[in-house]
Coordinates of C-alpha atoms and ligand atoms in Angstrom, one line a residue:
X3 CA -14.5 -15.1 -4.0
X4 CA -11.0 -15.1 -2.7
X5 CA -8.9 -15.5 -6.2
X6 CA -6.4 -12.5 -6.1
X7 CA -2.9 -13.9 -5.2
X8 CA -0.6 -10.9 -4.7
X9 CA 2.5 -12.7 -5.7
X10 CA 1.6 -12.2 -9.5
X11 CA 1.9 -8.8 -8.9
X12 CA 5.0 -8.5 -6.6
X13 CA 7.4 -5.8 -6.6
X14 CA 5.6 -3.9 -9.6
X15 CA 5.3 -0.1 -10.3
X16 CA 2.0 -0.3 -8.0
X17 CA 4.0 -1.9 -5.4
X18 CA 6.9 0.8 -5.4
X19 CA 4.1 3.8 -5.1
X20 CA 2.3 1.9 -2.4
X21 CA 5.2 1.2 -0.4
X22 CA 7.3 4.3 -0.7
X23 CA 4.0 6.0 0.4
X24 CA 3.5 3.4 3.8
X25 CA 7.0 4.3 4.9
X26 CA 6.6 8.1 4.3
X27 CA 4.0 7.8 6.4
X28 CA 5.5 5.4 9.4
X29 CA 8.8 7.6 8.9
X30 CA 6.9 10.7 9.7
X31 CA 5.1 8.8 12.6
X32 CA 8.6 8.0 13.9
X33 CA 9.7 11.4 14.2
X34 CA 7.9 11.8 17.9
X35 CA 8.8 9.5 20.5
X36 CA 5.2 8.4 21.5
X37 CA 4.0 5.2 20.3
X38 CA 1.7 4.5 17.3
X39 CA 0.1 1.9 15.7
X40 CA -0.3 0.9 12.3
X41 CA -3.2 -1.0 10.7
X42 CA -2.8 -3.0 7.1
X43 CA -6.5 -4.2 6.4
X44 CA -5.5 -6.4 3.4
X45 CA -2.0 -7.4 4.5
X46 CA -1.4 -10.6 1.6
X47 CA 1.3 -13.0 2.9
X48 CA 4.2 -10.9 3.4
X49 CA 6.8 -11.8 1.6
X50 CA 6.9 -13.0 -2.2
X51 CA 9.5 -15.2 -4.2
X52 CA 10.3 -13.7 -7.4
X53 CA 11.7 -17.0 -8.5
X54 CA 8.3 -18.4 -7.8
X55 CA 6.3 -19.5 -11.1
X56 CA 3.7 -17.1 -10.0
X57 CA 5.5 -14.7 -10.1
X58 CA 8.3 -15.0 -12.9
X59 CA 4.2 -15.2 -15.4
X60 CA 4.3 -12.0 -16.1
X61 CA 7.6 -10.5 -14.2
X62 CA 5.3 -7.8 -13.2
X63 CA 8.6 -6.7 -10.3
X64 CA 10.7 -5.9 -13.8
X65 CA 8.4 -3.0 -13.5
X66 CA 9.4 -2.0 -10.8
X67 CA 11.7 -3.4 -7.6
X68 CA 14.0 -5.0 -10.5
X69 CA 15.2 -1.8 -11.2
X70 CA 15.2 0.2 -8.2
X71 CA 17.6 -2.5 -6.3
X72 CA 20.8 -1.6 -7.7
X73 CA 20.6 2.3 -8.2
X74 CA 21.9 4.8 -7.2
X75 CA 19.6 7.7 -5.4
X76 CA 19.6 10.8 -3.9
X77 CA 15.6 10.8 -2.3
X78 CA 16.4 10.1 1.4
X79 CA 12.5 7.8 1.3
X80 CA 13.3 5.7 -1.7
X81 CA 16.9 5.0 -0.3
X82 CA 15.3 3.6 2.6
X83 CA 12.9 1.8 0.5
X84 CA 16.0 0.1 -1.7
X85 CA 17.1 -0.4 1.3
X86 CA 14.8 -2.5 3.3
X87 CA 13.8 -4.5 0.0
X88 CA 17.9 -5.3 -0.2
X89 CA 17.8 -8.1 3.0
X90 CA 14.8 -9.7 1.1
X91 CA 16.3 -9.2 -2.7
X92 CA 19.3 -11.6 -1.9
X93 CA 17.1 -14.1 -1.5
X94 CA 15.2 -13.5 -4.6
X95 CA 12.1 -12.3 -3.1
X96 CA 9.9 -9.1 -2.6
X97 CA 8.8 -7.8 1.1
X98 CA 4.7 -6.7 1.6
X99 CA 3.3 -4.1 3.5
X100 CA 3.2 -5.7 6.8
X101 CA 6.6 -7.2 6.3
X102 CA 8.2 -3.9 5.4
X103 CA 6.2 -2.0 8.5
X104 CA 7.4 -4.7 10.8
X105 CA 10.9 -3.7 10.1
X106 CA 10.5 -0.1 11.1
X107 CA 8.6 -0.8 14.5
X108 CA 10.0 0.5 17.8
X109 CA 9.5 -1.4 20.9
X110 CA 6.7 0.5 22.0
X111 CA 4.8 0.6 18.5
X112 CA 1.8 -1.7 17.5
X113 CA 1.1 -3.3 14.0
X114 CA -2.5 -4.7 13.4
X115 CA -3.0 -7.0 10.4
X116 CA -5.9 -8.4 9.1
X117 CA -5.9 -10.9 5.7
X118 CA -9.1 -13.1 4.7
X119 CA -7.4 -15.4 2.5
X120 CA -6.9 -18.9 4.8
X121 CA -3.5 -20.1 3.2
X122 CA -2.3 -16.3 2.8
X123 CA -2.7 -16.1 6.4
X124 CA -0.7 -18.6 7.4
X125 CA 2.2 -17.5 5.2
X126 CA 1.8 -14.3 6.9
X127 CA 1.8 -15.7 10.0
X128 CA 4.6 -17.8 9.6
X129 CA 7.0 -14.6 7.5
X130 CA 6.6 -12.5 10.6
X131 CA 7.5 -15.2 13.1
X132 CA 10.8 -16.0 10.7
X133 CA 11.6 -11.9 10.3
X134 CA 10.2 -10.0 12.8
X135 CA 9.9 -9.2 16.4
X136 CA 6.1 -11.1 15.8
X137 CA 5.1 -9.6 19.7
X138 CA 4.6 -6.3 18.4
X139 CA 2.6 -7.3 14.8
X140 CA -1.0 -8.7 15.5
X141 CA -2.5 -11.3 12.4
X142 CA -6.2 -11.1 12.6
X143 CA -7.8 -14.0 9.6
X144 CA -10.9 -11.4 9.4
X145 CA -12.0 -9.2 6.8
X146 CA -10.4 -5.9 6.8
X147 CA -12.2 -3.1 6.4
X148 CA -14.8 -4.6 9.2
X149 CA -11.8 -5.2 11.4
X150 CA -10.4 -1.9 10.9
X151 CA -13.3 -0.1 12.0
X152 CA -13.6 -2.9 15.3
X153 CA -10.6 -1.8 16.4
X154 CA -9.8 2.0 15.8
X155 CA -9.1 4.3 17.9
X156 CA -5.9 2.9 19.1
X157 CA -5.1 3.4 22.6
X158 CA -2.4 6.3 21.9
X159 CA -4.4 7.1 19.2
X160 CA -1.2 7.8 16.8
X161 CA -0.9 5.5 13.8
X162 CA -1.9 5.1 10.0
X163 CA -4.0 2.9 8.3
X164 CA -3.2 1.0 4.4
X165 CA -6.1 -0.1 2.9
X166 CA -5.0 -2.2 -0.4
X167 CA -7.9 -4.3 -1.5
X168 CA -7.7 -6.4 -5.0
X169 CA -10.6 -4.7 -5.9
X170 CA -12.1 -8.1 -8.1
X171 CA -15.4 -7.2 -6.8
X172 CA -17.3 -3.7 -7.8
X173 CA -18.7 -3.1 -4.5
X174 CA -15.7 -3.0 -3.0
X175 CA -14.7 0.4 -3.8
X176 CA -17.9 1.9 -2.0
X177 CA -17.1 -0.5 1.1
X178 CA -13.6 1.3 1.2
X179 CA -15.5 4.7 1.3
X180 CA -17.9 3.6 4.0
X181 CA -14.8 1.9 6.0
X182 CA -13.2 5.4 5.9
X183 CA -16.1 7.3 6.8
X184 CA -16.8 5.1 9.7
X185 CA -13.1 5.1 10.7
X186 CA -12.9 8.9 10.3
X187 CA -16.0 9.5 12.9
X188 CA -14.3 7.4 15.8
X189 CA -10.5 8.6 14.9
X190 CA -10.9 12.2 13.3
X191 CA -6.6 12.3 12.8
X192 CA -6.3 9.1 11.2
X193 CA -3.7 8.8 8.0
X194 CA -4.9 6.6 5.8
X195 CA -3.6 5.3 2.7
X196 CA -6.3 3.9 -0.1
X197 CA -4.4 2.5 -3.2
X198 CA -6.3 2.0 -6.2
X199 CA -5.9 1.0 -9.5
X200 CA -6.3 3.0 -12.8
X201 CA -8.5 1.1 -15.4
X202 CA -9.1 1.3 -18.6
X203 CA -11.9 1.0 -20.9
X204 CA -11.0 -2.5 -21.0
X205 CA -12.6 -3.0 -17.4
X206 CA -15.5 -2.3 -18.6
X207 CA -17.6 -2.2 -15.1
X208 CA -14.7 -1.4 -13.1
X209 CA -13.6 1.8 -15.3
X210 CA -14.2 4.8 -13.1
X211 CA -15.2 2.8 -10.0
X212 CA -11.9 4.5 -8.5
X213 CA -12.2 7.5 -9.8
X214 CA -15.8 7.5 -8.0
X215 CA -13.7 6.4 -4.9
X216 CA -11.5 8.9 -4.6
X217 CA -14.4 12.0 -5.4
X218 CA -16.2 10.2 -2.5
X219 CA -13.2 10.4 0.3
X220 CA -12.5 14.1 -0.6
X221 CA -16.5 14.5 0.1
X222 CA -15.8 13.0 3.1
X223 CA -14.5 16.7 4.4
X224 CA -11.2 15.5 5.2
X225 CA -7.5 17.0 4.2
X226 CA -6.3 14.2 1.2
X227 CA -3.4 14.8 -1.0
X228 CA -4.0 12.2 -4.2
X229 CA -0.8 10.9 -6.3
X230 CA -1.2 8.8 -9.9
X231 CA 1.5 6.9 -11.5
X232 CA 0.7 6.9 -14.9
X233 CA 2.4 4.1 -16.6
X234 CA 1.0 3.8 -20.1
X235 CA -1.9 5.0 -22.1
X236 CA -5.1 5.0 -21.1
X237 CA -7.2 4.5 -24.4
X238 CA -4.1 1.1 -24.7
X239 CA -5.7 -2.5 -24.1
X240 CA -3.6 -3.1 -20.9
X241 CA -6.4 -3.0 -18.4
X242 CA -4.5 -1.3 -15.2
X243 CA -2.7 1.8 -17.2
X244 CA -1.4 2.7 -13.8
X245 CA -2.3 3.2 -9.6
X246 CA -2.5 6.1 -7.4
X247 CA -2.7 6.4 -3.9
X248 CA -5.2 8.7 -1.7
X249 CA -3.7 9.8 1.5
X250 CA -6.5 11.0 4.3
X251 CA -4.9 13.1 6.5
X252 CA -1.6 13.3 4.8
X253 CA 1.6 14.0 7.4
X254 CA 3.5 17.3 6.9
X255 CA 6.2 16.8 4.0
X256 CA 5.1 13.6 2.5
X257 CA 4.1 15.2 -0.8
X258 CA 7.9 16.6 -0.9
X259 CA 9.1 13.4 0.0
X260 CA 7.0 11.4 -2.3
X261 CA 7.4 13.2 -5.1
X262 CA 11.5 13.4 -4.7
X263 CA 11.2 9.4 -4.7
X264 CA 9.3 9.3 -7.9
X265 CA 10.7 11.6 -9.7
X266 CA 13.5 9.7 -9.6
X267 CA 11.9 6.3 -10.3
X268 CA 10.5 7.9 -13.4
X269 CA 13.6 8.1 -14.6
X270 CA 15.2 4.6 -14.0
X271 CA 11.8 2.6 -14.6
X272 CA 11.6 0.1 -17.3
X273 CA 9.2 0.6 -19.2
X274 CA 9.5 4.2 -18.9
X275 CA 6.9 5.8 -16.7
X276 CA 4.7 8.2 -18.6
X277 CA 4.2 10.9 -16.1
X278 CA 2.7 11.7 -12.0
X279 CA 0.1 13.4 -11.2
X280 CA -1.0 15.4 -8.3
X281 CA -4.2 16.3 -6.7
X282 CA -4.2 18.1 -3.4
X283 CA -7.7 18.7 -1.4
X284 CA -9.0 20.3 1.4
Ligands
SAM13 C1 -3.3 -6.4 -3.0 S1 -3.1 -7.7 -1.9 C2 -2.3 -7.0 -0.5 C3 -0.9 -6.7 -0.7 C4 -0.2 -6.1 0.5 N1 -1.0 -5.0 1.0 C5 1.1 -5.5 0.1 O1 1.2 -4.3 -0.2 O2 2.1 -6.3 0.2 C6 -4.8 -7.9 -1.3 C7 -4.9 -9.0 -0.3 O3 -6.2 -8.8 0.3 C8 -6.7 -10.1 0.7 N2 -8.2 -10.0 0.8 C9 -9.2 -10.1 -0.1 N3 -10.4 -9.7 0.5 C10 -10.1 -9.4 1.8 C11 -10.9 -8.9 2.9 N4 -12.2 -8.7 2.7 N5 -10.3 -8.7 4.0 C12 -9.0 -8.9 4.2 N6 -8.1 -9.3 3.2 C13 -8.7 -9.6 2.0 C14 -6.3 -11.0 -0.5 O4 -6.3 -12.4 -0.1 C15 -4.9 -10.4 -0.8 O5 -3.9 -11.1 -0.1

């Protein structure tokens, strides 16, 4: 079952967490001058057209990108973030994970991608080949979390690892936890970033799946540092009543960094963000 189509989703709060966490992350990796490389096991197809019918549904990016683009901000991350998304916003459209990692590559870095989805793939394919330097970004049509754990350690074993699955299937979550466990024993200094989503009762067998999820990585015996955007109630009908991210291994200073950026997207969003909220493990 291969229904999720990230482009109705594009640009939204869970989008600006995500992403503001990835390039935390590769900004901290570009801070030494050795190489790294960066893994994205469910990758989509790069970039999205907000114009798009898909995506003008729901206007999910209204939530999010919409309002970031013409601010004003003094967090150094989600300046870079605006940013990079400005190239892509004068067309209209939205940049994804690989997309935006592709931009921030040196020379000498590596990005591996890996997306299931047959037409998703070739979009992806054919985005980097338009935007990027495509030598240095690798498109594997493979399923992720298998691919990840094929190909990890990287040779200069420096790099980070997204892991953003649509989640339409329960079992999904504990395959993230195994993937992570597995990845863990053959590349002990891994980052990784897990994004979830926050259900409500509404999901019925999905509520709590990612709660379970994240208990399960911090088992692991790993350092994590955990950050929820809570966007709305969660005893309201809307399903997803926000996302949070679950960094393995965080880098020094992301939680300072992160938590400048959205403190100040709290206070532009639209709807107005309810509150963040921070776990920190070891
Ligand atoms: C949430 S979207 C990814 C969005 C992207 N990471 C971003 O931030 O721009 C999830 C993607 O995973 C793909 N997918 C679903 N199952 C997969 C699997 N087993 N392996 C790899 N990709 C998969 C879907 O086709 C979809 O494009």
């Amino acid at each position: 079952m291969l229904s999720y189509k990230h482009i109705f989703h594009a640009g939204n709060h869970a989008d600006v967490i995500k992403h503001l966490c990835w390039l935390g992350v590769i900004s901290y990796l570009k801070n030494k001058d050795k190489p790294f490389t960066l893994f994205d096991t469910h990758a989509g197809a790069g970039l999205y057209p907000l114009d798009s019918e898909q995506a003008q549904m729901n206007s999910e990016f209204k939530t999010g990108i919409s309002t970031v683009i013409h601010a004003t901000f003094a967090s150094d991350l989600l300046t870079q973030y605006q940013s990079l998304c400005a190239s892509y916003w004068d067309d209209y459209s939205y940049p994804g994970s690989p997309l935006l990692a592709a931009n921030l590559l040196r020379l000498k870095d590596k990005l591996q991608v890996m997306e299931l989805h047959p037409n998703e793939v070739t979009n992806l394919k054919n985005t980097l080949k338009q935007f990027t330097d495509s030598k240095k970004a690798h498109v594997h049509h493979r399923d992720g979390l298998e691919g990840l754990v094929a190909m990890v350690p990287p040779p200069s074993k420096r790099g980070a690892v997204l892991i953003d699955p649509p989640y339409e299937r329960k079992e999904e979550y504990q395959a993230v936890v195994k993937s992570v466990s597995t990845t863990l024993r053959k590349w002990r200094n891994a980052q990784i970033i897990i994004w979830y989503p926050l259900l409500s009762d509404r999901a019925k067998g999905k509520t709590g799946l990612s709660e379970r999820l994240v208990d399960d990585i911090v088992k692991l015996k790993c350092e994590t540092l955990t950050v929820e955007l809570i966007v709305d109630q969660k005893s309201s009908d809307t399903g997803m009543y926000g996302s949070g991210v679950c960094i393995v291994n965080p880098s020094w200073g992301i939680d300072k960094s992160l938590s400048e950026a959205l403190d100040e997207f709290c206070q532009i969003a639209t709807p107005a963000v309810n509150r963040i909220q921070w776990y920190n493990r070891q």
